[in-house]
Coordinates of C-alpha atoms in Angstrom, one line a residue:
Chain A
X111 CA -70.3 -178.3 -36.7
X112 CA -66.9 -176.1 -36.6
X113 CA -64.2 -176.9 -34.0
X114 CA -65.6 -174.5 -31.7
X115 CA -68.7 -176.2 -30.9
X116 CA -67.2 -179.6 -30.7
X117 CA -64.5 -178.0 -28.0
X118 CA -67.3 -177.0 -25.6
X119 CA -69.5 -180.0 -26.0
X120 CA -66.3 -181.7 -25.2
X121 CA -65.8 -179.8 -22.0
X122 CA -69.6 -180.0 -21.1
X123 CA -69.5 -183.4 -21.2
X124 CA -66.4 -183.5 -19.0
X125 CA -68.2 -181.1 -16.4
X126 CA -70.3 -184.2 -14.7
X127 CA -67.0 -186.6 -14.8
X128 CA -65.1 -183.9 -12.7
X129 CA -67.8 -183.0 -10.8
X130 CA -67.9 -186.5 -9.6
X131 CA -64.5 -186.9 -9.0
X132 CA -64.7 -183.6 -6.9
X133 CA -67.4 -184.9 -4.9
X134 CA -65.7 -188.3 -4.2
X135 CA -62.4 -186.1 -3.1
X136 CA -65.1 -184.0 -1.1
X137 CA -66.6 -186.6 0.9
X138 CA -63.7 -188.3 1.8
X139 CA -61.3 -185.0 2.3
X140 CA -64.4 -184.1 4.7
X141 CA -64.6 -186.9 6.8
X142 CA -67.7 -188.0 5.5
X143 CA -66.3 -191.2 4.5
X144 CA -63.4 -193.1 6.5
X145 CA -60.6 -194.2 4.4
X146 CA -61.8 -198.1 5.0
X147 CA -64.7 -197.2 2.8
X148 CA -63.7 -194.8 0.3
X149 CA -60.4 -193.6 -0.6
X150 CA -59.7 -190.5 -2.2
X151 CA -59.6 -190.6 -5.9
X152 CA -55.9 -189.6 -6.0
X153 CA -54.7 -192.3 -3.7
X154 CA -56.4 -194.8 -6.1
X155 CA -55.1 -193.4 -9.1
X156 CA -51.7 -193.7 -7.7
X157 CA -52.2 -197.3 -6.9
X158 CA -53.7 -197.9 -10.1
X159 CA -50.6 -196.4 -11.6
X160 CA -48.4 -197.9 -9.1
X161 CA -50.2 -201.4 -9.4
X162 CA -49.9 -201.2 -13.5
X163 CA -46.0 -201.6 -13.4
X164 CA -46.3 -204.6 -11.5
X165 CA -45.5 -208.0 -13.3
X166 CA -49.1 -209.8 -11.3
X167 CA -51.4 -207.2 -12.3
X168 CA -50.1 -207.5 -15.9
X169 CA -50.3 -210.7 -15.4
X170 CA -53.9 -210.7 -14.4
X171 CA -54.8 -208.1 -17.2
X172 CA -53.1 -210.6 -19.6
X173 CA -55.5 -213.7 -18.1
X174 CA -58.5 -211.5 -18.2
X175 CA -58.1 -210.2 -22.1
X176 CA -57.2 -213.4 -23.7
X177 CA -60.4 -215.1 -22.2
X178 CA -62.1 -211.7 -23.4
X179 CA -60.4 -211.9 -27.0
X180 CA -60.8 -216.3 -26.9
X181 CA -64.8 -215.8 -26.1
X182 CA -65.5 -213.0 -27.8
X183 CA -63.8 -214.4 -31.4
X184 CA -65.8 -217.7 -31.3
X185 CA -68.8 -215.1 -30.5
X186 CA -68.3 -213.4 -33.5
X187 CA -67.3 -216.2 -35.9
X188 CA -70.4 -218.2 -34.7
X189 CA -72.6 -215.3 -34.7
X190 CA -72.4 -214.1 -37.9
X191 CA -72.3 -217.6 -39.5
X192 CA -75.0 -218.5 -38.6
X193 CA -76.9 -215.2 -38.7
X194 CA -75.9 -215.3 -42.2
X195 CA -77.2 -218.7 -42.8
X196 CA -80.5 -217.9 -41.4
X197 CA -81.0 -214.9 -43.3
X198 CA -80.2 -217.1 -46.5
X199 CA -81.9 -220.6 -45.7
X200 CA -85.4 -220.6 -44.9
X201 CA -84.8 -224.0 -43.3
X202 CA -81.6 -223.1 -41.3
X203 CA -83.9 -220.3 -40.4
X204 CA -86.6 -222.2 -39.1
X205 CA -84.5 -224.3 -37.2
X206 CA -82.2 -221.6 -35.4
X207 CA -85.1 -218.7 -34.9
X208 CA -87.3 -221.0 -31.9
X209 CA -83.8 -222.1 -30.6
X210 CA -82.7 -218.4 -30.3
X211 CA -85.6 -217.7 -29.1
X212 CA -85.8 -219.8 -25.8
X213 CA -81.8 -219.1 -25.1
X214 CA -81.3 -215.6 -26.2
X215 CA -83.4 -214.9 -22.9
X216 CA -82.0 -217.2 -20.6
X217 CA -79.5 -215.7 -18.2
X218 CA -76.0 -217.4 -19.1
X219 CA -74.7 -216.6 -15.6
X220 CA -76.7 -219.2 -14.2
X221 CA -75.3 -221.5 -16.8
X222 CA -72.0 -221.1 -15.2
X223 CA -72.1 -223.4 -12.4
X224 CA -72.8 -226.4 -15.1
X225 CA -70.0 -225.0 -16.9
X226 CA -67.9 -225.0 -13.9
X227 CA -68.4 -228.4 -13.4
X228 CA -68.1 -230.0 -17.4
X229 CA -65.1 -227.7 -18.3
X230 CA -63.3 -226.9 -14.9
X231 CA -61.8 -224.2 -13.0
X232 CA -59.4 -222.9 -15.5
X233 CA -59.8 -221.1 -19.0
X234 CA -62.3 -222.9 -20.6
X235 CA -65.5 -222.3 -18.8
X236 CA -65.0 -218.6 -18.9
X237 CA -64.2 -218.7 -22.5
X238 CA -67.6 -220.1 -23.3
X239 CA -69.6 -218.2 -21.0
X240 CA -68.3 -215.2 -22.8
X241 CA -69.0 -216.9 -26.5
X242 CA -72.4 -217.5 -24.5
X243 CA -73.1 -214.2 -23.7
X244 CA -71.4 -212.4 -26.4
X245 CA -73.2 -214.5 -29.4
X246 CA -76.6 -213.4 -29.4
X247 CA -76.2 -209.3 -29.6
X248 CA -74.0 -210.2 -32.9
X249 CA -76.0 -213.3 -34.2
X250 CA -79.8 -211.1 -34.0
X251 CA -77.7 -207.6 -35.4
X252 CA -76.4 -209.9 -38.2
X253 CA -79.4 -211.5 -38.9
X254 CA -81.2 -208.1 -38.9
X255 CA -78.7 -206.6 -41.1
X256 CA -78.2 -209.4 -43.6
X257 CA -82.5 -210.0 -44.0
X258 CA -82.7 -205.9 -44.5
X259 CA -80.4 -206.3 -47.9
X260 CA -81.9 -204.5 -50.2
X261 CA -83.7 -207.4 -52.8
X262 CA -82.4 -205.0 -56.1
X263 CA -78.9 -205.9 -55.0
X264 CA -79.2 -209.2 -55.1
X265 CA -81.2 -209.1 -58.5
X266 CA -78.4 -206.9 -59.9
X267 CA -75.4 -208.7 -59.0
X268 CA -77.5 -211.9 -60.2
X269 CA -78.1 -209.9 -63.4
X270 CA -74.1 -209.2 -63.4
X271 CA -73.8 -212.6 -63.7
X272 CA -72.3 -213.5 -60.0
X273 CA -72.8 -217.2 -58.8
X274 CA -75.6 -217.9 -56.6
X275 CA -73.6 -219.3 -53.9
X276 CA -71.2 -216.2 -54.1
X277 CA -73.8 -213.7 -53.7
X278 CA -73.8 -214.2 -50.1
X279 CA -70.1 -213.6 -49.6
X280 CA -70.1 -210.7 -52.5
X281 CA -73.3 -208.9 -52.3
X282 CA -75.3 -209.3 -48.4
X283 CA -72.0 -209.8 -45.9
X284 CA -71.0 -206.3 -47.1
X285 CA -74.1 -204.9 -47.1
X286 CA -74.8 -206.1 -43.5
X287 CA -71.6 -205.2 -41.7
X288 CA -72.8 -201.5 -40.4
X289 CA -75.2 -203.9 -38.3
X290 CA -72.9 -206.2 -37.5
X291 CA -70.7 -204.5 -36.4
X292 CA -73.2 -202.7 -34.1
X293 CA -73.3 -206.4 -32.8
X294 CA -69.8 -206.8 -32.4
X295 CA -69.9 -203.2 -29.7
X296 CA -72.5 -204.4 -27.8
X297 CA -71.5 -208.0 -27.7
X298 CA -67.7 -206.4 -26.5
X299 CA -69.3 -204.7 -24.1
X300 CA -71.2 -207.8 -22.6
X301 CA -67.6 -209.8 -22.7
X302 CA -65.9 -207.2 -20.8
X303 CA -68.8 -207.0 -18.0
X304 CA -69.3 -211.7 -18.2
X305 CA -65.3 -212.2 -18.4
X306 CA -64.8 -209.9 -15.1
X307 CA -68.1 -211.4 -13.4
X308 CA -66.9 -215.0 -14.3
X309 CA -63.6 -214.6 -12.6
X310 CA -65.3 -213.0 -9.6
X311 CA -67.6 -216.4 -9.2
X312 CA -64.0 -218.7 -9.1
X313 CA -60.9 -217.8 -10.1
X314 CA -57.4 -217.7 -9.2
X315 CA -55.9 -215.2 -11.8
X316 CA -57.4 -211.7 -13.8
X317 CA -58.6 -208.9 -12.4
X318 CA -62.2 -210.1 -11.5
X319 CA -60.1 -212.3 -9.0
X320 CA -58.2 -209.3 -7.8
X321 CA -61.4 -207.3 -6.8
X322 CA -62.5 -210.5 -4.8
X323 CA -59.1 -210.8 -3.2
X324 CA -59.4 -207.1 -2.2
X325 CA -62.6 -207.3 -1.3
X326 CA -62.3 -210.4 1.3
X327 CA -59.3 -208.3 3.1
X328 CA -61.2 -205.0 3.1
X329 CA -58.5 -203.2 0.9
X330 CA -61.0 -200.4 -0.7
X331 CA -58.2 -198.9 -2.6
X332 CA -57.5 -202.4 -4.3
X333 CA -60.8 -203.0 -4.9
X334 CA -61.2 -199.9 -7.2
X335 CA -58.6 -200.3 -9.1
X336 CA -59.4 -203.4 -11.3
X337 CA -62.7 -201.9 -11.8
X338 CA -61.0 -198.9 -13.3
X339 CA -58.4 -200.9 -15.2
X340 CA -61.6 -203.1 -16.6
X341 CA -63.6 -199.8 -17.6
X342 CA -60.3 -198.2 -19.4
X343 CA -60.0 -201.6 -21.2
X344 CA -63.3 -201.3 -22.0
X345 CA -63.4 -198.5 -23.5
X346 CA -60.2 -199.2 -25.4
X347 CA -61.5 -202.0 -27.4
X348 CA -64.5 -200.0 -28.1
X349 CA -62.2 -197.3 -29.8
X350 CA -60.3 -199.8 -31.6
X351 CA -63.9 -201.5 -32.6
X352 CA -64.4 -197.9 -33.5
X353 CA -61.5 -197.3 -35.7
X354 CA -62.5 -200.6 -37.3
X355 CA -65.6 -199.8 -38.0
X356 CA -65.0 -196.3 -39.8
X357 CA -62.1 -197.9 -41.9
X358 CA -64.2 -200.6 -42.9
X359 CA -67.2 -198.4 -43.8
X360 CA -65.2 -195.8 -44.9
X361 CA -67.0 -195.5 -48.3
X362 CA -70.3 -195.5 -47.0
X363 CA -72.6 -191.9 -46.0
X364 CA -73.3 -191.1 -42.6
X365 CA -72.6 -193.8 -40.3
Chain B
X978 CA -102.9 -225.4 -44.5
X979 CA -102.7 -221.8 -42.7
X980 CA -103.8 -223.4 -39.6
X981 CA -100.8 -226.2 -39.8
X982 CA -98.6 -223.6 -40.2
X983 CA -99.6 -221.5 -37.4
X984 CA -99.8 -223.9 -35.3
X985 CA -96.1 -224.9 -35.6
X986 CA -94.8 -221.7 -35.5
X987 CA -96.3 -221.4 -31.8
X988 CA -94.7 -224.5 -30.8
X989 CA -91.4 -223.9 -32.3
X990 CA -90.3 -222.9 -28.9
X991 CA -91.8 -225.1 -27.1
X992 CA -90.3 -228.3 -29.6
X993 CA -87.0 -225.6 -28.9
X994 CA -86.8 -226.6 -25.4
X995 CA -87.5 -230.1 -25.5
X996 CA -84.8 -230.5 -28.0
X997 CA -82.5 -228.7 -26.1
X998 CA -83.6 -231.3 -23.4
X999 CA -82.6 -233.9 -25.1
X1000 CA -79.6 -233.3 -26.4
X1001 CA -79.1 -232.6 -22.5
X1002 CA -80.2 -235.9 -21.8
X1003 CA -78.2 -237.6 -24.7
X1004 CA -75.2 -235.8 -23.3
X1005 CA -75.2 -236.8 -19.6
X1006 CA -75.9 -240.6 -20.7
X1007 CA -72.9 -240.7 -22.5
X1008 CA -70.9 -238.6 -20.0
X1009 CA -72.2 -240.2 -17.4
X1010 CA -70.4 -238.5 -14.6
X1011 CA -71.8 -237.4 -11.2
X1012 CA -71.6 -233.6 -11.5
X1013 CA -73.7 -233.6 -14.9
X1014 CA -77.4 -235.0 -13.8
X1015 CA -79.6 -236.2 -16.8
X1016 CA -82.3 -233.5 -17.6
X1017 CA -84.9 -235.9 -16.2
X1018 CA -83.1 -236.0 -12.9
X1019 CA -83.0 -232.3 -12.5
X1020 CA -86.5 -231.5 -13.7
X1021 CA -87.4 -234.0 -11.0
X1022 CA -85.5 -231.5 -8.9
X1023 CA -87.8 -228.7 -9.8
X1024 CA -91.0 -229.8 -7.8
X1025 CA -88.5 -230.9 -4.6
X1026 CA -87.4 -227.0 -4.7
X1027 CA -90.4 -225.4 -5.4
X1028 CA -92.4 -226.7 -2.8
X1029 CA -90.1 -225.8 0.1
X1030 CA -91.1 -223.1 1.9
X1031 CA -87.9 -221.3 2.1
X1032 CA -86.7 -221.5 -1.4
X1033 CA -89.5 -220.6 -2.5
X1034 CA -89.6 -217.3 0.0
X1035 CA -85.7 -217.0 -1.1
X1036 CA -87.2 -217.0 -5.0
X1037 CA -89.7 -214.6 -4.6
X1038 CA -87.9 -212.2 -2.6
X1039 CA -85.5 -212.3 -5.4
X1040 CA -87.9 -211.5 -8.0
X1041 CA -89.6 -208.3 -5.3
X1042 CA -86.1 -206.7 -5.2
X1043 CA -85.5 -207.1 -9.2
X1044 CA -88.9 -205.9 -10.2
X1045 CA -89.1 -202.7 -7.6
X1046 CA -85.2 -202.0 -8.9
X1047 CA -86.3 -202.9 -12.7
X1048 CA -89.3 -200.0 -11.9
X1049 CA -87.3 -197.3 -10.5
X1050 CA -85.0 -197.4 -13.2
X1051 CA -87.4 -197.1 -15.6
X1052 CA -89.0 -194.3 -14.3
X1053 CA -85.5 -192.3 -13.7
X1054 CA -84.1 -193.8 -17.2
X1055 CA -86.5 -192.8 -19.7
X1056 CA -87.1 -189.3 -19.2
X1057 CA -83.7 -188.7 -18.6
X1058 CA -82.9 -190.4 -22.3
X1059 CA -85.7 -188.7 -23.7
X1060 CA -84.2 -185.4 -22.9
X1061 CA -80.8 -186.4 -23.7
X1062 CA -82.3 -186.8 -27.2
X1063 CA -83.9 -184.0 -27.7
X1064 CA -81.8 -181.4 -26.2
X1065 CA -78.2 -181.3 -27.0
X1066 CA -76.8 -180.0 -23.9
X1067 CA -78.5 -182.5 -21.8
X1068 CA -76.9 -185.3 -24.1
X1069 CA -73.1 -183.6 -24.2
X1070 CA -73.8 -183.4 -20.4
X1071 CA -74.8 -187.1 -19.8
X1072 CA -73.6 -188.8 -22.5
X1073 CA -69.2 -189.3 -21.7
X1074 CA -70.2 -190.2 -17.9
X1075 CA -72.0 -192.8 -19.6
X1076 CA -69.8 -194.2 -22.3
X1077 CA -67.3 -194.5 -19.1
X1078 CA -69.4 -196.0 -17.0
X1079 CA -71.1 -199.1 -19.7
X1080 CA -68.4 -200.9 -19.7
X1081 CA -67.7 -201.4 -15.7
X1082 CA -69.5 -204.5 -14.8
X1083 CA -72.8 -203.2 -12.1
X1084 CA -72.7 -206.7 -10.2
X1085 CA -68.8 -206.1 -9.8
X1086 CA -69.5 -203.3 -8.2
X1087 CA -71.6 -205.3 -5.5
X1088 CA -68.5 -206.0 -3.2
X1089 CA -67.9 -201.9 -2.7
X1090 CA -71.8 -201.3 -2.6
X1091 CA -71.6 -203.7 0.7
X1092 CA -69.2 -201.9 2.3
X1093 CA -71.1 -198.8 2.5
X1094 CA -75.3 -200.2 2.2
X1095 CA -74.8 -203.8 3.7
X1096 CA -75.7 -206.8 2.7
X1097 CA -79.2 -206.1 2.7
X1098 CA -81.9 -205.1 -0.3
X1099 CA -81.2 -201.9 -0.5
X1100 CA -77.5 -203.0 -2.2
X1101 CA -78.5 -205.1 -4.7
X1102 CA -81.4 -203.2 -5.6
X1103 CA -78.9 -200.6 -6.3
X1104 CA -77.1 -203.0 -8.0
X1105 CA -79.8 -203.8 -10.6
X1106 CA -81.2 -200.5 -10.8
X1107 CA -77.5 -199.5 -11.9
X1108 CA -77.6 -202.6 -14.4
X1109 CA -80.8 -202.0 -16.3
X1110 CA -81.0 -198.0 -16.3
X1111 CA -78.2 -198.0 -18.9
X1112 CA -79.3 -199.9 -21.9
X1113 CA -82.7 -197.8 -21.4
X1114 CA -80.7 -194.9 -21.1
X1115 CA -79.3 -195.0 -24.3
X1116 CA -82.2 -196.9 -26.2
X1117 CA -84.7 -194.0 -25.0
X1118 CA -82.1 -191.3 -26.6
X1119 CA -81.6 -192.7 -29.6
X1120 CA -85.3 -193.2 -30.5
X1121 CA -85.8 -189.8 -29.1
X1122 CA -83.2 -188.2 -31.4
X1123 CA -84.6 -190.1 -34.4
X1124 CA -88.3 -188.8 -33.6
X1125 CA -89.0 -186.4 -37.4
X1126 CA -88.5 -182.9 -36.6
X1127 CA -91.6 -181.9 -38.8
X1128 CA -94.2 -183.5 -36.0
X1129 CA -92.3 -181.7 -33.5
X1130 CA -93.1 -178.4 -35.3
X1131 CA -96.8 -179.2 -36.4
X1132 CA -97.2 -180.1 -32.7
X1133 CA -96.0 -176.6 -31.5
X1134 CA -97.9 -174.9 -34.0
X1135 CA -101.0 -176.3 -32.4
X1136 CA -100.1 -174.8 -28.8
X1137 CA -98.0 -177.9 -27.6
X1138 CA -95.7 -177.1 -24.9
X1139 CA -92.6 -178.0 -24.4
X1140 CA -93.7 -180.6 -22.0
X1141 CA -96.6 -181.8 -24.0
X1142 CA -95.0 -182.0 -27.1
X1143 CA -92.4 -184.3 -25.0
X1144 CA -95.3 -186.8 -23.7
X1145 CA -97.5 -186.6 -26.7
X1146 CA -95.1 -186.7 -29.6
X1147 CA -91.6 -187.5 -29.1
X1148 CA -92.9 -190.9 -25.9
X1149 CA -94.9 -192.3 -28.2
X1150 CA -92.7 -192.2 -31.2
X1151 CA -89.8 -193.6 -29.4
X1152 CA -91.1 -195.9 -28.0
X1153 CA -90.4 -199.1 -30.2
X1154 CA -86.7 -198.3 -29.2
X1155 CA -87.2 -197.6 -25.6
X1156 CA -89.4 -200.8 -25.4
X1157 CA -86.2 -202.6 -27.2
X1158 CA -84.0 -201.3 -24.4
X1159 CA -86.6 -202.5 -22.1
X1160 CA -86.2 -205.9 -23.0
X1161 CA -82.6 -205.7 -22.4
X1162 CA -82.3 -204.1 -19.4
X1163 CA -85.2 -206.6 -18.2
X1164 CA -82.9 -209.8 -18.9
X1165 CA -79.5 -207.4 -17.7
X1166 CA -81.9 -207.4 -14.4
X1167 CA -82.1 -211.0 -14.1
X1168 CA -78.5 -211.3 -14.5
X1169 CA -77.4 -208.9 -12.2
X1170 CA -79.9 -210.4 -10.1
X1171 CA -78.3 -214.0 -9.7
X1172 CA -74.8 -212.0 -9.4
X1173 CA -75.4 -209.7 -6.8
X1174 CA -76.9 -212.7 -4.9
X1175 CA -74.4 -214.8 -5.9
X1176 CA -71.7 -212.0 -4.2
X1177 CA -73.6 -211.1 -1.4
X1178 CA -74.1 -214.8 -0.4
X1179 CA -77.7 -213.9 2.2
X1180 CA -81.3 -215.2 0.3
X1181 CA -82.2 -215.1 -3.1
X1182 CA -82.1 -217.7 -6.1
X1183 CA -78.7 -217.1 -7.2
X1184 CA -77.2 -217.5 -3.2
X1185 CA -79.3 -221.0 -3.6
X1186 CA -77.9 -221.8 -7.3
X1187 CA -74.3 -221.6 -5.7
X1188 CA -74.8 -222.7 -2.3
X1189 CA -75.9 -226.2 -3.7
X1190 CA -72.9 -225.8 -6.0
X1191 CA -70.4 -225.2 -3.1
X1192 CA -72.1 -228.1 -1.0
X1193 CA -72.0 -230.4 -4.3
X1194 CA -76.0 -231.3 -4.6
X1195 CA -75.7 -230.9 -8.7
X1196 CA -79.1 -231.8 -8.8
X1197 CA -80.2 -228.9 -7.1
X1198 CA -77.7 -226.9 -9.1
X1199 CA -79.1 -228.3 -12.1
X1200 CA -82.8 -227.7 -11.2
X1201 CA -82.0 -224.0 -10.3
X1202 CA -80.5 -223.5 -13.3
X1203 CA -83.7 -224.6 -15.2
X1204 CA -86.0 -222.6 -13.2
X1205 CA -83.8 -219.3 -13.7
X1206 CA -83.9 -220.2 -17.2
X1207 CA -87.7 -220.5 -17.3
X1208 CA -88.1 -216.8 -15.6
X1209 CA -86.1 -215.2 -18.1
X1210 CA -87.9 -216.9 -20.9
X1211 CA -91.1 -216.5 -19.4
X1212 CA -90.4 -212.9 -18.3
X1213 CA -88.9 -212.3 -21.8
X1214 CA -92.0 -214.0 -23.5
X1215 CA -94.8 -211.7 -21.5
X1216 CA -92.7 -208.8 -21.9
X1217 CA -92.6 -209.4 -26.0
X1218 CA -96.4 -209.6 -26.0
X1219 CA -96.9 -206.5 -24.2
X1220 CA -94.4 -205.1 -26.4
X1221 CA -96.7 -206.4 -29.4
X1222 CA -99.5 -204.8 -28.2
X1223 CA -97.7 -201.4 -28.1
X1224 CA -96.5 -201.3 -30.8
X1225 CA -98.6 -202.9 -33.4
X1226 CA -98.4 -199.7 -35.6
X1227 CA -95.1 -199.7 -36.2
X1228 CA -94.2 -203.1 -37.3
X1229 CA -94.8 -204.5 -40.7
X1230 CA -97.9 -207.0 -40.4
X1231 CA -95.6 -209.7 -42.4
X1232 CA -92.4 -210.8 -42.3
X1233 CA -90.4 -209.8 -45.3
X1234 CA -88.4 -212.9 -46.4
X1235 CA -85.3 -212.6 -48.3
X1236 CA -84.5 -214.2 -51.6
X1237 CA -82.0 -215.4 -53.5
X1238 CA -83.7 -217.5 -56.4

């Protein structure tokens, strides 16, 4: 594809964005909409810049991605060990495929209020309903990845001479981390969305609580603005997850 | 031998929960403190809040609002990602507006969605439509764009149309991955579910689940939390059969274990 394609697929796919934008200006430069409800789109982004130089809201975004980055680590480090192990043991396996099986399902938000009342108000219960939430995208993807090794691999680096127990570490972690790390975007994406909707549910700092706070005194403009600073830190990590992922994969085709 | 065998590996789940119970049960015995109720306590909970009238009203109502949303968004989402995969300026069109929008939590959205729709069903059925529509979204494009290019063109050298070609070819052949992004979105429904209630505190399991936390009957808390937990599995668990059913061509008929002896 040369640069001129890419250019006006870029600006097709910007077309909807500011035809959105345009709309929401529309309806509330019109008078469909009273100011209470929705505020133009450049009196939020004003706040949202305004609001970003402020020491609570950086304050807030700090609270909000350390329980992101807290969760989401012991996600990952749980999830792929054990994905790993399951793909190796047959026994492991059988043990940890019915128990996946009954919670993978299960919605974790409802789990909260127990958490709430074991771990308390602060840190910790958020923490873990991220983990919660975030651990079975990357635990399945890893599982997936590492039981799709190719078997000629294995009997190769055997042949080569490698350890049994190294093969694991050597051979199938490296051949499974394209799907991992599939895991690892989706389960981000589930910690940004449970780490907002936990501090929304009882909190007293992060940007979920902001929204709630906005929302109780009927501030609309306050109310957007967290949910725009959560969807740009969203879609930060991803590109960072991004660059990761391309660096780490960097000598394989097509990915 | 076989029969053995079988026969565990359809109770695994089952044996699953009742270990999970347990440990539950081992846990609040040693704890012992009186906001963590012993799993028998709260499954004695259950019957209390499923015979009362209005919880039970509160429940179902729930569950009309998350499978009429869960419907709607089905029908909008996977035609849209089918064409988004098989035309490429439907997908540059669609697809940024979406990478923007995945990461914004729906349910957070639930406290704007009531200033303009009310408290009422129409909001969280927005809510969850939003929610599940998504995952399906992007699911139905990707097994649309992986459908082989050579069926497509047998197909219109037969005297497909466009639109046949579409239903006939590229639905079926997607749909393992659409049905994968079905069984998301139907689990993201039950969670934005028991969010939106939870935010728009008016009827509905999740406005229960945290009403009894906020008045500080944990056993009620506790039983909720079980019988949300049993509709997601058992949703999840009828869903995966249908799924089976499906798509029983495209799955290997055995499980292809991995060695390393």
């Amino acid at each position: 594809m040369n640069v001129k394609a890419i250019s006006t697929d870029v600006l097709l796919g910007i077309v909807p964005i500011a035809l959105l934008v345009a709309v929401w200006q529309g309806i509330s430069s019109f008078g469909y909409a009273p100011m209470t409800l929705l505020p133009p789109p450049g009196l939020v982004f004003m706040r949202l810049v305004q609001q970003l130089a402020t020491d609570t809201f950086q304050q807030a975004i700090i609270a909000t991605l350390f329980r992101l980055f807290a969760g989401f680590s012991i996600a990952v480090i749980l999830g792929v060990g054990i994905g790993l192990a399951a793909a190796a043991s047959p026994a492991v396996n059988a043990v940890v495929r019915p128990i996946v099986r009954v919670l993978a399902p299960l919605p974790k938000v409802a789990l909260y209020p127990a958490l709430l009342l074991l771990l308390g108000f602060g840190h910790e219960s958020k923490i873990v309903l991220v983990a919660a939430d975030a651990l079975f995208p990357i635990l399945l993807s890893t599982y997936y990845g590492a039981s799709m090794v190719e078997q000629k691999l294995i009997w190769s680096a055997m042949a080569a001479g490698t350890p049994r127990h190294q093969i694991l570490f050597k051979v199938v972690l490296p051949a499974a981390v394209p799907s991992i790390l599939t895991g690892c975007r989706i389960g981000l994406v589930i910690s940004c969305i449970v780490v907002f909707l936990a501090e929304m549910i009882t909190s007293t700092e992060g940007l979920g609580h902001l929204l709630v706070t906005a929302a109780r005194t009927f501030q609309a403009v306050d109310m957007f603005v967290p949910l725009i600073t959560i969807s740009l830190l969203g879609l930060t990590l991803n590109a960072l997850l991004q660059a990761l992922r391309s660096y780490l994969l960097r000598g394989f085709p097509e990915i | 031998m076989m029969v053995a065998r079988m026969l565990v590996s359809r109770l695994a789940p089952l044996l699953a929960c009742l270990g999970l119970l347990a440990i539950w049960q081992a846990g609040a015995l040693t704890l012992s403190t009186e906001s963590f109720p012993t799993a028998l306590e709260a499954l004695r909970a259950v019957p209390a809040i499923l015979g009362d009238r209005e919880s039970l009203v509160n429940i179902l109502a729930s569950l009309r609002r998350m499978s009429i949303a869960f419907s709607v968004a089905l029908v909008v989402s996977i035609p849209l990602g089918l064409m988004m995969g098989r035309n490429r300026f439907v997908a540059c069109f669609f697809n940024p507006l979406l990478m923007i929008t995945y990461p914004v939590p729906k349910a957070a959205l639930m406290p704007i969605i009531m200033l303009w729709l009310g408290v009422g069903d129409i909001a969280k059925m927005l809510v969850i439509f939003l929610g599940v529509s998504l995952p399906v979204i992007y699911h139905s494009f990707q097994g649309a764009r992986a459908v082989e290019e050579k069926m497509l063109w047998s197909g219109a050298a037969m005297g497909l149309s466009a639109a046949q070609r579409m239903i006939r070819i590229v639905l079926p052949a997607a749909l393992p991955e659409i049905l994968t992004g079905c069984r998301t979105g139907l689990v993201l429904a039950l969670i934005t579910m028991v969010t939106s209630e939870m935010i728009a505190r008016q009827s509905g399991a999740g406005n229960i689940l945290f009403n009894s936390l906020d008045m500080g009957q944990y056993d009620i808390v506790y039983a909720m939390i079980i019988i949300i937990g049993a509709l997601g599995i058992g949703l999840d668990a009828a869903f995966e059969r249908l799924r089976r059913r499906l798509v029983r061509w495209s799955e290997p008929g055995f499980e292809i274990p991995l060695s390393f002896a």
